[in-house]
Amino acid sequence: MRVEIVAVGTELLLGQIADTNSAWMGEQLAAAGIDSHFHQAVGDNQARIVLALRTALARGDAVIVCGGLGPTQDDITREAIAEVMNVALHRDEVIAARIAAFFGDRQREMTENNLRQADVPEGAIAIDQVQGTAPGLICPLGAKVLYAVPGVPHEMAEMFERGILPDLRRRSAEAGEEAVIVSRVLRTWGTSESALAAALQDRFELLDRPAAGPGTVTIAFLASGIEGIKVRLTARAGNGSEVTKLLDAEEQEVRRVLAERLGDIVFGLDDTSMEQAVADLVVEQRLTLGLAESMTGGLIASRLVSVPGASTWFRGAVVSYASEVKFSLLGVAPGPVVAATAAEQMAEGARRVLGADVALAITGVAGPDEQDGQPVGTVFVALALPERPVDVREIHLPGDRERIRQYSTISALDVLRRALLERAGSGRAG
Amino acid sequence: MRVEIVAVGTELLLGQIADTNSAWMGEQLAAAGIDSHFHQAVGDNQARIVLALRTALARGDAVIVCGGLGPTQDDITREAIAEVMNVALHRDEVIAARIAAFFGDRQREMTENNLRQADVPEGAIAIDQVQGTAPGLICPLGAKVLYAVPGVPHEMAEMFERGILPDLRRRSAEAGEEAVIVSRVLRTWGTSESALAAALQDRFELLDRPAAGPGTVTIAFLASGIEGIKVRLTARAGNGSEVTKLLDAEEQEVRRVLAERLGDIVFGLDDTSMEQAVADLVVEQRLTLGLAESMTGGLIASRLVSVPGASTWFRGAVVSYASEVKFSLLGVAPGPVVAATAAEQMAEGARRVLGADVALAITGVAGPDEQDGQPVGTVFVALALPERPVDVREIHLPGDRERIRQYSTISALDVLRRALLERAGSGRAG
């Protein structure tokens, strides 16, 4: 079964809203093991909707068209489907009565336009409207099928699950295809996409060979800008437990290879953020944390505070943006503030004034101009861990002002993460 | 000119990311008066990319394909384009040298894979890579054209503006089509979409009538969540100066009506952020600003620092997340910290320790649990202006933890904005 999603709405083409409906349905189809090779978006124009539907039917077995089922004059998906099916529309009196009752219950006036939603192409089956006034449609076209759902996200989702997915599953089972597809994402920071690809070259080649077993795994990379690079493992097999087994084995192997060749670059799985990874280590080691931020201006603090439960371990931050605040509040010695010494003294000052076990400090040049003789992109990160001298790193980052600040934020958190990992390791060794 | 956008990436079909690139390009094309009737998304599969491109070329004059230009094995847009053009790929040594230099500058190792990005279909023209390592492509196909840009959003946007839009405009002008469509957005905070619609009802009715002059204007509302509600005015006319005249007149009228019925709710135009609006007033009044943040955890500071030139007026912030930091560093009297008195003392403390003219302080309950007997969503904002007693507001906000923090941030900035506006007004009156 190859299913194509066609989203209808001029607002999608104009970029006034992002097409989250297609993304959501794509995710549901993948989870059900049903292939979806193409998505289309098209405006509120009958000739073009017809062309999009014909294109989709020609290259797939099923089409889900989403949107354009409302009551107003620009909702013309029903008419376009009737044209594709080469049939007329007829008014379904059961649906019409239900629409009238919807307005009656709410003591709202119904216009003649509203009854357009009761028009159904000959030969199509309506999917009852539960939440709104627009019914969905199941339209058989020979061995193929065309489904229509409203574009309102919660109506679409409810109708997809109740009326479409079961029908697709039935057709898929009749065609003898039943597979489960699940993805798992390893989140990495501190390397490039090409270095990852080179490190995992052997895995690619291995996975490209005809599968020995009953399932398959594929690897893909997703560059996620300031959030690092994601390594996505996707497994396909006959059932959920086979998929989990495949993913577990591949994850273990990928982690082993990456650790061996590129170090501690994997900071989490799936939706785990860098701040969550840091928080887990801080909590595990029963520490409290304080920050001194200059160029990042509170970004590191705001990310840490977004972790639920942060109040048990996060003390706070001094955003010492002006140099005098660094001197007076953190006790930095007057002099250049984009410097290793300044970062070191910021960390010591933050640990002291915030009463924290661990302090992370950052100072640097986000641009547009250089500062203290340091070029744009120069960043000093200092880390004060218990019972150790303050450790300072110099980092050079590319990009404009905003990107440098964002990269600095995650780079500083990664410095803390790796140091805490190492501390846990040496603690265990001792 | 009918332009179709084709987004490449299996992650789009699987719903792992929403296709924001196509939405962005659709918006840019509409603003330039260039039609875009269809969007497609397709996975990382050469045969299917080829099919999507051929479909798009058949029903349009130009195609922009976005994504799949990376260095790894699953990036195959170059190969698909060559197949559609029916030509071979050749390695462009100038591009190859630039990629090698990119890695050299960053002292990073280049792999053989990276040089795949220097492969160009015969007859295509490369659009220089400025930000990343992937060049774009302009591929003539008879009278039609196919453009390729990387999928990384900021690289896509930069290359679209520099390399694609000018070429499309030239082709569009040669085809003798020149309507200019321009939108202008009034940014508002502090009211609801239905209140805006009610206030502007008369404008809607007026604009619905057949236009007397040569152009048209429409009004739309875009709810933008934590960034308030946007009122978008869109004008279409024969040339740029007519469009500007239409927009100027409509903007003036909409501002007058809104100010009369809903007060100072318009904080800026187009991309003007709330922090930029605040910064303009602070600079105009030659003030310096400091913050004390609790529940927002540095979010207000990080937004202010994103304004270019912030170092001339922004002193910094104390993120006093733990209660003891409020007591020891800001001099808040021990007691409940989600309270008007605590907010007031935080503002006074921030003004003192940061040496600022103006201090804004915020404390509240982001949840999930209530605190100091105050329900989730309760927020106290205190503002210390020169030569005035500290002013404290109590605000109640809906939503979950993250939304409350975001709403609190913009609400606090709006309190500051309105107070500075009032201060400027009373100064002028005096």
mmCIF file of N, CA and C in Angstrom, chain B residues 375-412:
data_model
loop_
_atom_site.group_PDB
_atom_site.id
_atom_site.type_symbol
_atom_site.label_atom_id
_atom_site.label_comp_id
_atom_site.label_asym_id
_atom_site.label_seq_id
_atom_site.Cartn_x
_atom_site.Cartn_y
_atom_site.Cartn_z
ATOM 1 N N PRO B 375 -1.805 29.960 43.059
ATOM 2 C CA PRO B 375 -2.043 28.951 42.015
ATOM 3 C C PRO B 375 -1.087 29.112 40.828
ATOM 4 N N VAL B 376 -0.938 28.015 40.081
ATOM 5 C CA VAL B 376 -0.109 28.023 38.866
ATOM 6 C C VAL B 376 -0.602 29.125 37.919
ATOM 7 N N GLY B 377 0.312 29.899 37.378
ATOM 8 C CA GLY B 377 -0.052 30.960 36.444
ATOM 9 C C GLY B 377 -0.067 32.341 37.088
ATOM 10 N N THR B 378 0.113 32.397 38.413
ATOM 11 C CA THR B 378 0.173 33.697 39.085
ATOM 12 C C THR B 378 1.562 34.300 38.900
ATOM 13 N N VAL B 379 1.618 35.541 38.480
ATOM 14 C CA VAL B 379 2.901 36.188 38.193
ATOM 15 C C VAL B 379 2.877 37.615 38.754
ATOM 16 N N PHE B 380 3.976 37.998 39.414
ATOM 17 C CA PHE B 380 4.123 39.380 39.863
ATOM 18 C C PHE B 380 5.246 40.033 39.072
ATOM 19 N N VAL B 381 4.942 41.177 38.451
ATOM 20 C CA VAL B 381 5.943 41.922 37.693
ATOM 21 C C VAL B 381 6.146 43.264 38.393
ATOM 22 N N ALA B 382 7.390 43.570 38.738
ATOM 23 C CA ALA B 382 7.679 44.846 39.402
ATOM 24 C C ALA B 382 8.576 45.683 38.507
ATOM 25 N N LEU B 383 8.314 46.980 38.491
ATOM 26 C CA LEU B 383 9.081 47.873 37.634
ATOM 27 C C LEU B 383 9.575 49.068 38.446
ATOM 28 N N ALA B 384 10.908 49.230 38.483
ATOM 29 C CA ALA B 384 11.503 50.371 39.176
ATOM 30 C C ALA B 384 11.991 51.359 38.130
ATOM 31 N N LEU B 385 11.272 52.480 37.996
ATOM 32 C CA LEU B 385 11.659 53.537 37.061
ATOM 33 C C LEU B 385 12.344 54.654 37.858
ATOM 34 N N PRO B 386 13.167 55.479 37.203
ATOM 35 C CA PRO B 386 13.839 56.557 37.934
ATOM 36 C C PRO B 386 12.820 57.471 38.620
ATOM 37 N N GLU B 387 13.141 57.886 39.833
ATOM 38 C CA GLU B 387 12.337 58.885 40.567
ATOM 39 C C GLU B 387 10.869 58.532 40.689
ATOM 40 N N ARG B 388 10.588 57.225 40.845
ATOM 41 C CA ARG B 388 9.196 56.830 41.082
ATOM 42 C C ARG B 388 9.201 55.662 42.049
ATOM 43 N N PRO B 389 8.130 55.477 42.826
ATOM 44 C CA PRO B 389 8.054 54.269 43.659
ATOM 45 C C PRO B 389 7.916 53.044 42.746
ATOM 46 N N VAL B 390 8.380 51.895 43.227
ATOM 47 C CA VAL B 390 8.282 50.673 42.417
ATOM 48 C C VAL B 390 6.817 50.321 42.196
ATOM 49 N N ASP B 391 6.484 49.962 40.961
ATOM 50 C CA ASP B 391 5.113 49.626 40.596
ATOM 51 C C ASP B 391 5.022 48.111 40.415
ATOM 52 N N VAL B 392 4.062 47.461 41.080
ATOM 53 C CA VAL B 392 3.926 46.006 40.956
ATOM 54 C C VAL B 392 2.574 45.646 40.337
ATOM 55 N N ARG B 393 2.594 44.725 39.361
ATOM 56 C CA ARG B 393 1.356 44.214 38.756
ATOM 57 C C ARG B 393 1.214 42.730 39.060
ATOM 58 N N GLU B 394 -0.009 42.297 39.308
ATOM 59 C CA GLU B 394 -0.278 40.862 39.431
ATOM 60 C C GLU B 394 -0.976 40.417 38.147
ATOM 61 N N ILE B 395 -0.451 39.351 37.531
ATOM 62 C CA ILE B 395 -0.991 38.866 36.253
ATOM 63 C C ILE B 395 -1.354 37.390 36.417
ATOM 64 N N HIS B 396 -2.404 36.941 35.745
ATOM 65 C CA HIS B 396 -2.744 35.513 35.766
ATOM 66 C C HIS B 396 -2.714 34.980 34.341
ATOM 67 N N LEU B 397 -1.911 33.939 34.120
ATOM 68 C CA LEU B 397 -1.696 33.439 32.763
ATOM 69 C C LEU B 397 -2.108 31.980 32.643
ATOM 70 N N PRO B 398 -2.646 31.583 31.461
ATOM 71 C CA PRO B 398 -3.058 30.194 31.242
ATOM 72 C C PRO B 398 -1.895 29.363 30.697
ATOM 73 N N GLY B 399 -2.099 28.070 30.619
ATOM 74 C CA GLY B 399 -1.158 27.210 29.903
ATOM 75 C C GLY B 399 -0.310 26.338 30.800
ATOM 76 N N ASP B 400 0.555 25.568 30.161
ATOM 77 C CA ASP B 400 1.467 24.696 30.894
ATOM 78 C C ASP B 400 2.725 25.472 31.268
ATOM 79 N N ARG B 401 3.659 24.778 31.932
ATOM 80 C CA ARG B 401 4.889 25.385 32.445
ATOM 81 C C ARG B 401 5.616 26.232 31.393
ATOM 82 N N GLU B 402 5.832 25.659 30.226
ATOM 83 C CA GLU B 402 6.608 26.350 29.206
ATOM 84 C C GLU B 402 5.859 27.578 28.677
ATOM 85 N N ARG B 403 4.554 27.405 28.447
ATOM 86 C CA ARG B 403 3.786 28.535 27.927
ATOM 87 C C ARG B 403 3.685 29.652 28.953
ATOM 88 N N ILE B 404 3.525 29.302 30.213
ATOM 89 C CA ILE B 404 3.450 30.335 31.254
ATOM 90 C C ILE B 404 4.760 31.121 31.293
ATOM 91 N N ARG B 405 5.884 30.428 31.167
ATOM 92 C CA ARG B 405 7.173 31.131 31.188
ATOM 93 C C ARG B 405 7.291 32.066 29.977
ATOM 94 N N GLN B 406 6.863 31.583 28.821
ATOM 95 C CA GLN B 406 6.954 32.410 27.613
ATOM 96 C C GLN B 406 6.002 33.602 27.681
ATOM 97 N N TYR B 407 4.747 33.359 28.101
ATOM 98 C CA TYR B 407 3.774 34.450 28.239
ATOM 99 C C TYR B 407 4.254 35.461 29.280
ATOM 100 N N SER B 408 4.847 34.964 30.370
ATOM 101 C CA SER B 408 5.328 35.864 31.420
ATOM 102 C C SER B 408 6.400 36.789 30.860
ATOM 103 N N THR B 409 7.276 36.208 30.050
ATOM 104 C CA THR B 409 8.379 36.974 29.476
ATOM 105 C C THR B 409 7.873 38.139 28.643
ATOM 106 N N ILE B 410 6.972 37.848 27.721
ATOM 107 C CA ILE B 410 6.496 38.926 26.845
ATOM 108 C C ILE B 410 5.569 39.872 27.612
ATOM 109 N N SER B 411 4.815 39.349 28.578
ATOM 110 C CA SER B 411 3.953 40.220 29.394
ATOM 111 C C SER B 411 4.796 41.215 30.188
ATOM 112 N N ALA B 412 5.903 40.741 30.769
ATOM 113 C CA ALA B 412 6.758 41.629 31.557
ATOM 114 C C ALA B 412 7.378 42.700 30.658
#
